Amino acid sequence: MMYNKDSLRKIAMPAEEVNFVCPYIGDDKSSSPSPTPMSNGNGGYLDPICDPSNPIRIKFQDICSAAYTIKGGVISTPCMRSHMSSTLGCNVYFKKDFLQYTGSFKERGARYMLMMMAPEHKHKGVIAASAGNHALALSYHGQKLGIPVTVVMPIIAPIMKITMCEQFGANIIIKGTDIGESKEHALQLAEENELVYVNGYDHPHIIAGQGTMGLEIIDQVPDLDAVIVPVGGGGLIAGLALAVKSLKPEVKVIGVESERCPSFTSAMNAGHPVQVRAGSTLADGLAVPKVGVNAFHTASHLVDKVLVVKESFIALSILRLVEMDKSVVEGAGACGLAALIAGLLPELQGKNVVLPLCGGNIDTTVLGRCLERGLAVDGRLIKFTVTVSDRPGGISELVKLISMVGVSIKDIIHERAWLTRDIFSVQVKVVGETRDRAHAQELENTLRSNYNEVHFVSTGDTS
């Protein structure tokens, strides 16, 4: 079955006729759950639309309805063959959703959710807890649609994103040391002010909106064999897997997450969402300690495999995207490529594979660090120490050797005070640039053949 944009009107149906009674658009208010959070009686608050005891499974018609509804308000982004295809051994296509106006796929779900609200709720507005792309998408489309938006952000939220949300007309509240505390405060404000709380990865309309990317992918790469999807809260992989599998059941849907926060892997092993400890990761957009109940309920039977990737490969993927495909992508968006570079999917050799580059909002300072870390993982940025003679010409001879091999010195420092052996020796620490890992190995061999004490700093296991 081929997806055709002109057929959306025929396929699309009002969401309440297809799947679930949505409190934002349903007519039967008596049978619908409250659209605003409520107290759980223990000092906390519950979001009735994301109820673990009553999960909602999205259906394909919801995604078709979303595609028709947001058409014209969200960009249909290109899906282009990568320059890396030959080196990776498969035909890689990048779905460049970082080209959305606010820099991420989050616009799809945010716009659909806002457009499907009942008039009385649109007038009062929505509230969300976010420090990143969800906040930007909701603020931007709220401004476009004339719907008031409040975003609760933790104190660690980047100043740039706070400023951008304010420029989009959102009311920003800084509250909480982490996103968990921000969410609790947002739920409280939602109940007190009768605002609709929008879960950025688990609201049914959000999931349906994210699934529109899958429709576009099938249209753009009709001979698709597999799609590799970054996984955080699970909203993107749930919607995308449903769209792709409904149109082409034979296509493999593979999830990828950082080793620092394997929440979807843990949920698949347990059979339900479970809390995991989220560590510091380059893929900060995926650092969701517990996947959404609706997202998991929708995606769990559709996802063929879930992988975890090392931080070193995420950094290397960011570097590869900048160098070879001229794309600046955040760590979360680069995880799919990291799985291929790490060699975790040998079964995809010769296949047609789509990787969603789902976000490009990476902080400039973090980007610089990622590029340097990627160069180190690639063996093109090296660090080593050599103990040489402290007599005249000792360091000069070392520099000549390095120069003869063709390695460029970025930084050099020598120290004497902490050496405990030969008083006439000096330890030299060097940071250098090489062409590739083989070039770095050539330098190491040269140094070891000329000096007794040589130590190269390892960049970690990337085998």
Tab-separated table of C-alpha atoms in Angstrom:
chain	number	residue	atom	x	y	z
A	1	MET	CA	0.000	0.000	0.000
A	2	MET	CA	1.412	3.349	-1.024
A	3	TYR	CA	0.848	6.500	0.988
A	4	ASN	CA	-0.560	9.311	-1.121
A	5	LYS	CA	-1.005	12.794	0.285
A	6	ASP	CA	-4.135	13.331	-1.832
A	7	SER	CA	-5.804	10.383	-0.107
A	8	LEU	CA	-5.490	11.842	3.389
A	9	ARG	CA	-8.938	13.408	3.350
A	10	LYS	CA	-10.463	10.019	2.471
A	11	ILE	CA	-8.505	8.190	5.151
A	12	ALA	CA	-8.703	10.812	7.898
A	13	MET	CA	-11.508	10.586	10.428
A	14	PRO	CA	-12.223	12.623	13.573
A	15	ALA	CA	-10.051	11.203	16.302
A	16	GLU	CA	-12.952	10.448	18.643
A	17	GLU	CA	-14.573	8.215	15.984
A	18	VAL	CA	-11.378	6.244	15.468
A	19	ASN	CA	-9.761	5.448	18.713
A	20	PHE	CA	-10.544	7.055	22.012
A	21	VAL	CA	-12.891	9.673	23.455
A	22	CYS	CA	-10.684	12.745	23.511
A	23	PRO	CA	-11.658	15.313	26.154
A	24	TYR	CA	-10.470	18.166	23.931
A	25	ILE	CA	-12.879	17.492	21.070
A	26	GLY	CA	-15.443	14.948	22.255
A	27	ASP	CA	-19.085	15.937	22.685
A	28	ASP	CA	-19.863	13.497	25.467
A	29	LYS	CA	-18.272	15.393	28.340
A	30	SER	CA	-19.826	13.091	30.930
A	31	SER	CA	-17.945	10.055	29.617
A	32	SER	CA	-14.655	11.817	28.933
A	33	PRO	CA	-11.835	12.098	31.453
A	34	SER	CA	-11.029	15.561	32.704
A	35	PRO	CA	-8.580	17.332	30.367
A	36	THR	CA	-6.767	18.889	33.310
A	37	PRO	CA	-4.615	17.140	35.934
A	38	MET	CA	-6.024	16.222	39.323
A	39	SER	CA	-4.617	15.624	42.769
A	40	ASN	CA	-3.790	12.025	43.611
A	41	GLY	CA	-4.540	12.641	47.286
A	42	ASN	CA	-0.913	12.154	48.318
A	43	GLY	CA	0.412	15.604	47.559
A	44	GLY	CA	1.074	14.798	43.890
A	45	TYR	CA	-0.843	15.205	40.660
A	46	LEU	CA	-2.023	12.859	37.919
A	47	ASP	CA	-2.342	13.451	34.202
A	48	PRO	CA	-5.557	11.581	33.294
A	49	ILE	CA	-4.591	11.326	29.611
A	50	CYS	CA	-1.419	9.389	30.503
A	51	ASP	CA	-2.822	6.919	33.019
A	52	PRO	CA	-0.680	3.805	33.595
A	53	SER	CA	-3.790	1.822	34.568
A	54	ASN	CA	-5.621	2.808	31.388
A	55	PRO	CA	-3.112	3.265	28.538
A	56	ILE	CA	-4.330	4.490	25.145
A	57	ARG	CA	-3.189	2.753	21.974
A	58	ILE	CA	-2.990	5.063	18.970
A	59	LYS	CA	-4.367	3.833	15.637
A	60	PHE	CA	-3.278	4.452	12.077
A	61	GLN	CA	-6.318	6.620	11.328
A	62	ASP	CA	-5.198	9.038	14.051
A	63	ILE	CA	-1.925	9.596	12.189
A	64	CYS	CA	-3.734	10.116	8.878
A	65	SER	CA	-6.013	12.629	10.575
A	66	ALA	CA	-2.967	14.395	12.013
A	67	ALA	CA	-1.235	14.548	8.614
A	68	TYR	CA	-4.242	16.214	7.016
A	69	THR	CA	-4.780	18.574	9.951
A	70	ILE	CA	-1.230	19.936	10.227
A	71	LYS	CA	-0.658	20.113	6.465
A	72	GLY	CA	0.531	23.621	5.667
A	73	GLY	CA	1.605	24.377	9.231
A	74	VAL	CA	4.550	21.984	9.477
A	75	ILE	CA	7.282	21.459	6.883
A	76	SER	CA	7.446	18.221	4.909
A	77	THR	CA	11.192	17.782	5.345
A	78	PRO	CA	13.514	16.192	2.752
A	79	CYS	CA	14.735	12.602	3.015
A	80	MET	CA	18.085	12.560	1.230
A	81	ARG	CA	20.603	9.837	0.444
A	82	SER	CA	23.719	10.235	2.573
A	83	HIS	CA	27.296	10.592	1.351
A	84	MET	CA	28.145	7.978	3.992
A	85	SER	CA	26.200	5.210	2.238
A	86	SER	CA	29.264	3.730	0.555
A	87	THR	CA	31.305	3.591	3.762
A	88	LEU	CA	28.442	2.185	5.843
A	89	GLY	CA	27.608	-0.545	3.349
A	90	CYS	CA	23.918	0.309	2.972
A	91	ASN	CA	21.790	2.966	1.286
A	92	VAL	CA	21.324	5.489	4.080
A	93	TYR	CA	18.687	8.203	3.796
A	94	PHE	CA	18.518	11.037	6.312
A	95	LYS	CA	15.048	12.361	7.165
A	96	LYS	CA	16.054	15.928	8.009
A	97	ASP	CA	13.443	16.992	10.537
A	98	PHE	CA	15.954	19.293	12.200
A	99	LEU	CA	14.977	21.669	9.361
A	100	GLN	CA	11.633	22.397	11.036
A	101	TYR	CA	11.334	26.037	12.060
A	102	THR	CA	12.141	25.378	15.729
A	103	GLY	CA	14.721	22.721	14.876
A	104	SER	CA	12.987	19.446	15.722
A	105	PHE	CA	10.245	16.944	14.920
A	106	LYS	CA	8.353	18.061	18.033
A	107	GLU	CA	6.435	20.589	15.923
A	108	ARG	CA	4.364	17.808	14.363
A	109	GLY	CA	2.757	16.651	17.591
A	110	ALA	CA	2.600	20.116	19.156
A	111	ARG	CA	0.634	21.633	16.280
A	112	TYR	CA	-1.774	18.715	16.002
A	113	MET	CA	-2.443	18.681	19.718
A	114	LEU	CA	-3.145	22.435	19.786
A	115	MET	CA	-5.381	22.317	16.713
A	116	MET	CA	-7.519	19.489	18.158
A	117	MET	CA	-8.350	21.312	21.382
A	118	ALA	CA	-11.910	22.417	22.094
A	119	PRO	CA	-12.494	26.207	21.817
A	120	GLU	CA	-12.950	26.682	25.570
A	121	HIS	CA	-9.598	25.022	26.250
A	122	LYS	CA	-7.873	26.986	23.497
A	123	HIS	CA	-9.017	30.165	25.201
A	124	LYS	CA	-7.525	29.176	28.575
A	125	GLY	CA	-4.360	27.717	27.093
A	126	VAL	CA	-1.930	24.889	27.764
A	127	ILE	CA	0.961	24.220	30.095
A	128	ALA	CA	3.964	21.923	29.769
A	129	ALA	CA	7.201	21.051	31.533
A	130	SER	CA	10.195	21.052	29.223
A	131	ALA	CA	13.741	22.322	28.900
A	132	GLY	CA	14.113	21.763	25.196
A	133	ASN	CA	12.466	21.020	21.884
A	134	HIS	CA	8.934	20.392	23.169
A	135	ALA	CA	8.914	23.820	24.800
A	136	LEU	CA	10.075	25.507	21.592
A	137	ALA	CA	7.554	23.692	19.389
A	138	LEU	CA	4.612	24.326	21.705
A	139	SER	CA	5.533	28.009	22.154
A	140	TYR	CA	5.938	28.622	18.429
A	141	HIS	CA	2.723	26.941	17.307
A	142	GLY	CA	0.814	28.333	20.262
A	143	GLN	CA	1.758	31.801	19.049
A	144	LYS	CA	0.773	30.933	15.461
A	145	LEU	CA	-2.621	29.568	16.543
A	146	GLY	CA	-3.335	32.222	19.178
A	147	ILE	CA	-3.330	29.769	22.090
A	148	PRO	CA	-1.683	30.875	25.376
A	149	VAL	CA	1.268	28.671	26.325
A	150	THR	CA	2.973	28.354	29.704
A	151	VAL	CA	6.177	26.369	30.054
A	152	VAL	CA	7.755	25.361	33.363
A	153	MET	CA	11.498	24.946	32.949
A	154	PRO	CA	14.109	23.647	35.411
A	155	ILE	CA	16.896	25.939	36.537
A	156	ILE	CA	19.320	23.966	34.334
A	157	ALA	CA	17.442	24.915	31.149
A	158	PRO	CA	19.670	26.631	28.544
A	159	ILE	CA	19.327	30.424	28.514
A	160	MET	CA	19.059	30.356	24.711
A	161	LYS	CA	15.966	28.146	24.783
A	162	ILE	CA	14.341	30.202	27.531
A	163	THR	CA	14.857	33.352	25.458
A	164	MET	CA	13.506	31.751	22.285
A	165	CYS	CA	10.347	30.528	24.040
A	166	GLU	CA	9.769	34.019	25.398
A	167	GLN	CA	10.206	35.431	21.897
A	168	PHE	CA	7.468	33.064	20.739
A	169	GLY	CA	5.170	34.622	23.340
A	170	ALA	CA	5.190	31.861	25.944
A	171	ASN	CA	4.923	32.500	29.667
A	172	ILE	CA	8.080	30.981	31.141
A	173	ILE	CA	8.291	29.813	34.762
A	174	ILE	CA	11.665	28.673	36.105
A	175	LYS	CA	10.961	26.079	38.776
A	176	GLY	CA	12.650	22.863	39.848
A	177	THR	CA	16.165	21.475	39.971
A	178	ASP	CA	15.281	18.917	37.284
A	179	ILE	CA	12.512	18.208	34.795
A	180	GLY	CA	10.719	15.942	37.293
A	181	GLU	CA	10.205	18.805	39.750
A	182	SER	CA	9.214	21.108	36.886
A	183	LYS	CA	6.569	18.621	35.748
A	184	GLU	CA	5.074	18.349	39.231
A	185	HIS	CA	4.789	22.133	39.441
A	186	ALA	CA	3.262	22.325	35.954
A	187	LEU	CA	0.634	19.709	36.876
A	188	GLN	CA	-0.220	21.699	40.005
A	189	LEU	CA	-0.628	24.921	38.014
A	190	ALA	CA	-2.717	23.084	35.423
A	191	GLU	CA	-5.202	21.943	38.078
A	192	GLU	CA	-5.326	25.307	39.823
A	193	ASN	CA	-5.850	27.298	36.611
A	194	GLU	CA	-7.808	24.707	34.588
A	195	LEU	CA	-5.103	24.522	31.932
A	196	VAL	CA	-4.527	21.544	29.667
A	197	TYR	CA	-1.245	19.809	30.506
A	198	VAL	CA	0.632	18.596	27.429
A	199	ASN	CA	2.953	15.638	27.894
A	200	GLY	CA	5.625	16.084	25.231
A	201	TYR	CA	5.994	12.384	24.367
A	202	ASP	CA	2.923	10.560	25.665
A	203	HIS	CA	-0.208	12.560	24.842
A	204	PRO	CA	-2.159	10.636	22.159
A	205	HIS	CA	-2.330	13.657	19.859
A	206	ILE	CA	1.393	14.234	20.272
A	207	ILE	CA	2.123	10.615	19.295
A	208	ALA	CA	-0.225	10.820	16.317
A	209	GLY	CA	1.433	14.021	15.145
A	210	GLN	CA	4.909	12.504	15.370
A	211	GLY	CA	3.679	9.580	13.292
A	212	THR	CA	3.215	11.863	10.280
A	213	MET	CA	6.975	11.606	9.763
A	214	GLY	CA	6.474	7.926	9.010
A	215	LEU	CA	3.946	8.696	6.262
A	216	GLU	CA	6.420	11.075	4.641
A	217	ILE	CA	9.238	8.525	4.850
A	218	ILE	CA	7.197	5.854	3.038
A	219	ASP	CA	6.298	8.389	0.360
A	220	GLN	CA	9.913	9.511	-0.078
A	221	VAL	CA	11.640	6.093	0.108
A	222	PRO	CA	9.081	3.595	-1.246
A	223	ASP	CA	11.562	0.680	-1.322
A	224	LEU	CA	12.382	1.100	2.361
A	225	ASP	CA	13.810	-1.884	4.277
A	226	ALA	CA	14.414	-0.428	7.744
A	227	VAL	CA	14.122	2.735	9.807
A	228	ILE	CA	16.352	3.407	12.810
A	229	VAL	CA	14.694	5.689	15.364
A	230	PRO	CA	16.189	7.483	18.395
A	231	VAL	CA	14.171	6.686	21.534
A	232	GLY	CA	13.609	8.869	24.576
A	233	GLY	CA	10.075	9.025	25.944
A	234	GLY	CA	8.859	6.828	23.098
A	235	GLY	CA	6.480	9.220	21.329
A	236	LEU	CA	8.380	9.343	18.035
A	237	ILE	CA	9.021	5.621	17.681
A	238	ALA	CA	5.412	4.838	18.641
A	239	GLY	CA	3.883	7.100	16.004
A	240	LEU	CA	6.496	6.360	13.354
A	241	ALA	CA	6.379	2.586	13.843
A	242	LEU	CA	2.595	2.591	13.626
A	243	ALA	CA	2.618	4.599	10.394
A	244	VAL	CA	5.357	2.543	8.741
A	245	LYS	CA	4.109	-0.879	9.840
A	246	SER	CA	0.530	-0.064	8.787
A	247	LEU	CA	1.677	0.720	5.253
A	248	LYS	CA	4.597	-1.723	4.973
A	249	PRO	CA	4.571	-4.428	7.676
A	250	GLU	CA	7.797	-5.954	6.347
A	251	VAL	CA	9.873	-2.845	7.145
A	252	LYS	CA	12.061	-3.258	10.236
A	253	VAL	CA	11.666	-0.619	12.943
A	254	ILE	CA	14.724	-0.409	15.181
A	255	GLY	CA	15.006	1.795	18.260
A	256	VAL	CA	18.286	3.251	19.521
A	257	GLU	CA	18.999	4.862	22.870
A	258	SER	CA	22.046	5.957	24.822
A	259	GLU	CA	23.707	3.526	27.205
A	260	ARG	CA	23.303	6.224	29.857
A	261	CYS	CA	19.487	5.982	29.828
A	262	PRO	CA	18.151	2.681	28.426
A	263	SER	CA	14.540	3.286	29.500
A	264	PHE	CA	12.838	1.677	26.468
A	265	THR	CA	15.097	-1.381	26.638
A	266	SER	CA	14.235	-1.766	30.308
A	267	ALA	CA	10.527	-1.376	29.537
A	268	MET	CA	10.675	-4.039	26.816
A	269	ASN	CA	12.427	-6.438	29.189
A	270	ALA	CA	9.906	-5.782	31.968
A	271	GLY	CA	6.835	-5.691	29.716
A	272	HIS	CA	5.838	-2.255	30.999
A	273	PRO	CA	7.438	1.161	31.570
A	274	VAL	CA	9.899	1.162	34.453
A	275	GLN	CA	11.973	3.884	36.055
A	276	VAL	CA	15.679	3.893	35.243
A	277	ARG	CA	18.504	6.134	36.323
A	278	ALA	CA	19.297	8.725	33.663
A	279	GLY	CA	22.980	9.597	33.508
A	280	SER	CA	24.656	12.525	31.833
A	281	THR	CA	24.661	11.941	28.077
A	282	LEU	CA	25.427	13.692	24.796
A	283	ALA	CA	21.921	12.616	23.761
A	284	ASP	CA	20.284	14.744	26.447
A	285	GLY	CA	17.027	14.859	24.472
A	286	LEU	CA	16.683	11.097	25.028
A	287	ALA	CA	17.392	11.168	28.760
A	288	VAL	CA	13.840	10.267	29.807
A	289	PRO	CA	13.995	7.930	32.818
A	290	LYS	CA	10.584	6.351	32.121
A	291	VAL	CA	8.945	5.927	28.729
A	292	GLY	CA	5.370	7.057	28.257
A	293	VAL	CA	2.607	4.565	29.008
A	294	ASN	CA	0.628	5.367	25.849
A	295	ALA	CA	3.770	5.402	23.720
A	296	PHE	CA	4.892	2.020	25.056
A	297	HIS	CA	1.418	0.529	24.717
A	298	THR	CA	1.389	1.623	21.062
A	299	ALA	CA	4.989	0.773	20.138
A	300	SER	CA	5.910	-2.363	22.070
A	301	HIS	CA	4.430	-4.857	19.588
A	302	LEU	CA	5.648	-2.907	16.533
A	303	VAL	CA	9.339	-2.414	17.317
A	304	ASP	CA	11.587	-5.182	15.996
A	305	LYS	CA	14.712	-4.396	18.008
A	306	VAL	CA	16.067	-1.860	20.512
A	307	LEU	CA	19.798	-1.115	20.785
A	308	VAL	CA	21.935	0.960	23.115
A	309	VAL	CA	24.951	2.875	21.826
A	310	LYS	CA	28.065	4.175	23.538
A	311	GLU	CA	28.675	7.868	24.051
A	312	SER	CA	31.844	7.700	21.958
A	313	PHE	CA	29.858	6.670	18.881
A	314	ILE	CA	27.313	9.443	19.422
A	315	ALA	CA	30.150	11.994	19.384
A	316	LEU	CA	31.643	10.401	16.287
A	317	SER	CA	28.245	10.501	14.560
A	318	ILE	CA	27.860	14.228	15.236
A	319	LEU	CA	31.288	14.767	13.684
A	320	ARG	CA	30.475	12.610	10.634
A	321	LEU	CA	27.219	14.477	10.020
A	322	VAL	CA	28.956	17.851	10.097
A	323	GLU	CA	31.844	16.759	7.881
A	324	MET	CA	30.156	14.526	5.338
A	325	ASP	CA	26.500	15.609	5.190
A	326	LYS	CA	26.837	19.244	6.280
A	327	SER	CA	24.210	18.733	8.979
A	328	VAL	CA	24.418	20.109	12.511
A	329	VAL	CA	22.481	17.642	14.651
A	330	GLU	CA	22.141	17.233	18.405
A	331	GLY	CA	23.221	14.046	20.139
A	332	ALA	CA	19.704	12.627	20.321
A	333	GLY	CA	19.279	12.973	16.566
A	334	ALA	CA	22.607	11.287	15.830
A	335	CYS	CA	21.926	8.052	17.756
A	336	GLY	CA	20.580	6.158	14.747
A	337	LEU	CA	23.766	6.807	12.803
A	338	ALA	CA	25.801	5.822	15.876
A	339	ALA	CA	24.271	2.336	15.742
A	340	LEU	CA	25.381	1.915	12.125
A	341	ILE	CA	28.876	3.299	12.709
A	342	ALA	CA	29.279	0.993	15.712
A	343	GLY	CA	28.510	-2.004	13.491
A	344	LEU	CA	25.508	-3.069	15.581
A	345	LEU	CA	23.305	-3.793	12.553
A	346	PRO	CA	25.219	-6.022	10.121
A	347	GLU	CA	21.916	-7.436	8.827
A	348	LEU	CA	21.222	-4.094	7.104
A	349	GLN	CA	24.156	-4.397	4.688
A	350	GLY	CA	22.932	-3.538	1.177
A	351	LYS	CA	19.501	-2.449	2.481
A	352	ASN	CA	17.644	0.854	2.150
A	353	VAL	CA	17.695	2.466	5.594
A	354	VAL	CA	16.157	5.734	6.819
A	355	LEU	CA	17.559	7.576	9.837
A	356	PRO	CA	15.455	10.425	11.267
A	357	LEU	CA	17.714	13.362	12.153
A	358	CYS	CA	15.080	14.533	14.557
A	359	GLY	CA	16.708	17.543	16.229
A	360	GLY	CA	19.335	20.189	15.590
A	361	ASN	CA	19.161	22.327	18.724
A	362	ILE	CA	22.629	21.648	20.052
A	363	ASP	CA	24.335	24.268	22.202
A	364	THR	CA	27.361	25.756	20.440
A	365	THR	CA	29.725	25.008	23.318
A	366	VAL	CA	28.469	21.418	23.491
A	367	LEU	CA	28.894	21.120	19.719
A	368	GLY	CA	32.547	22.131	20.046
A	369	ARG	CA	33.120	19.517	22.719
A	370	CYS	CA	31.342	16.852	20.682
A	371	LEU	CA	33.455	17.585	17.626
A	372	GLU	CA	36.674	17.333	19.630
A	373	ARG	CA	35.517	14.139	21.302
A	374	GLY	CA	34.548	12.743	17.917
A	375	LEU	CA	37.982	13.579	16.520
A	376	ALA	CA	39.568	11.777	19.481
A	377	VAL	CA	37.395	8.691	18.955
A	378	ASP	CA	38.296	8.770	15.269
A	379	GLY	CA	42.009	8.792	16.111
A	380	ARG	CA	42.465	12.221	14.531
A	381	LEU	CA	42.993	14.049	17.809
A	382	ILE	CA	45.574	12.334	20.018
A	383	LYS	CA	47.139	12.930	23.399
A	384	PHE	CA	50.340	11.324	24.609
A	385	THR	CA	53.250	11.773	27.022
A	386	VAL	CA	56.896	11.063	26.301
A	387	THR	CA	59.831	11.172	28.704
A	388	VAL	CA	62.844	12.709	26.941
A	389	SER	CA	66.289	13.984	27.895
A	390	ASP	CA	66.310	17.377	29.613
A	391	ARG	CA	69.664	18.233	28.079
A	392	PRO	CA	69.777	20.822	25.245
A	393	GLY	CA	68.043	19.556	22.105
A	394	GLY	CA	65.962	16.860	23.855
A	395	ILE	CA	62.555	18.406	23.170
A	396	SER	CA	63.727	19.620	19.756
A	397	GLU	CA	64.472	16.042	18.678
A	398	LEU	CA	60.983	14.963	19.781
A	399	VAL	CA	59.338	17.748	17.785
A	400	LYS	CA	61.372	16.812	14.698
A	401	LEU	CA	60.239	13.190	14.955
A	402	ILE	CA	56.611	14.272	15.226
A	403	SER	CA	57.064	16.580	12.245
A	404	MET	CA	58.692	13.853	10.136
A	405	VAL	CA	55.625	11.640	10.606
A	406	GLY	CA	53.406	14.539	9.491
A	407	VAL	CA	51.508	15.068	12.723
A	408	SER	CA	50.497	18.609	13.658
A	409	ILE	CA	51.039	19.715	17.269
A	410	LYS	CA	48.053	21.515	18.822
A	411	ASP	CA	49.421	21.856	22.333
A	412	ILE	CA	52.625	20.936	24.148
A	413	ILE	CA	53.683	21.215	27.771
A	414	HIS	CA	56.663	19.821	29.689
A	415	GLU	CA	57.181	19.276	33.406
A	416	ARG	CA	60.066	18.231	35.609
A	417	ALA	CA	58.900	18.523	39.218
A	418	TRP	CA	56.784	15.332	39.294
A	419	LEU	CA	59.331	12.995	37.748
A	420	THR	CA	60.873	10.663	40.343
A	421	ARG	CA	63.482	8.819	38.249
A	422	ASP	CA	66.126	10.585	36.211
A	423	ILE	CA	66.861	14.155	37.289
A	424	PHE	CA	68.014	14.868	33.744
A	425	SER	CA	64.692	13.866	32.165
A	426	VAL	CA	61.570	15.844	31.344
A	427	GLN	CA	58.056	14.592	30.649
A	428	VAL	CA	56.449	16.157	27.571
A	429	LYS	CA	52.670	16.117	27.101
A	430	VAL	CA	51.463	16.619	23.539
A	431	VAL	CA	48.056	17.033	21.889
A	432	GLY	CA	48.287	16.487	18.151
A	433	GLU	CA	46.214	16.160	14.991
A	434	THR	CA	46.532	13.191	12.639
A	435	ARG	CA	44.860	12.167	9.386
A	436	ASP	CA	43.272	9.017	10.771
A	437	ARG	CA	43.781	6.160	13.231
A	438	ALA	CA	46.443	4.515	11.024
A	439	HIS	CA	48.412	7.763	10.996
A	440	ALA	CA	48.183	7.931	14.791
A	441	GLN	CA	49.450	4.365	15.020
A	442	GLU	CA	52.378	5.255	12.781
A	443	LEU	CA	53.342	8.044	15.162
A	444	GLU	CA	53.054	5.760	18.185
A	445	ASN	CA	55.308	3.152	16.576
A	446	THR	CA	57.896	5.809	15.725
A	447	LEU	CA	57.942	7.211	19.250
A	448	ARG	CA	58.203	3.786	20.892
A	449	SER	CA	61.180	2.907	18.714
A	450	ASN	CA	63.005	6.039	19.905
A	451	TYR	CA	61.911	6.454	23.539
A	452	ASN	CA	61.500	4.085	26.474
A	453	GLU	CA	58.576	5.819	28.185
A	454	VAL	CA	55.647	6.601	25.862
A	455	HIS	CA	52.003	6.660	26.931
A	456	PHE	CA	49.060	7.324	24.615
A	457	VAL	CA	45.771	8.325	26.245
A	458	SER	CA	42.973	5.951	25.236
A	459	THR	CA	39.706	7.426	23.949
A	460	GLY	CA	37.756	4.425	25.145
A	461	ASP	CA	36.610	1.218	23.555
A	462	THR	CA	35.220	1.839	20.074
A	463	SER	CA	35.670	-1.650	18.710
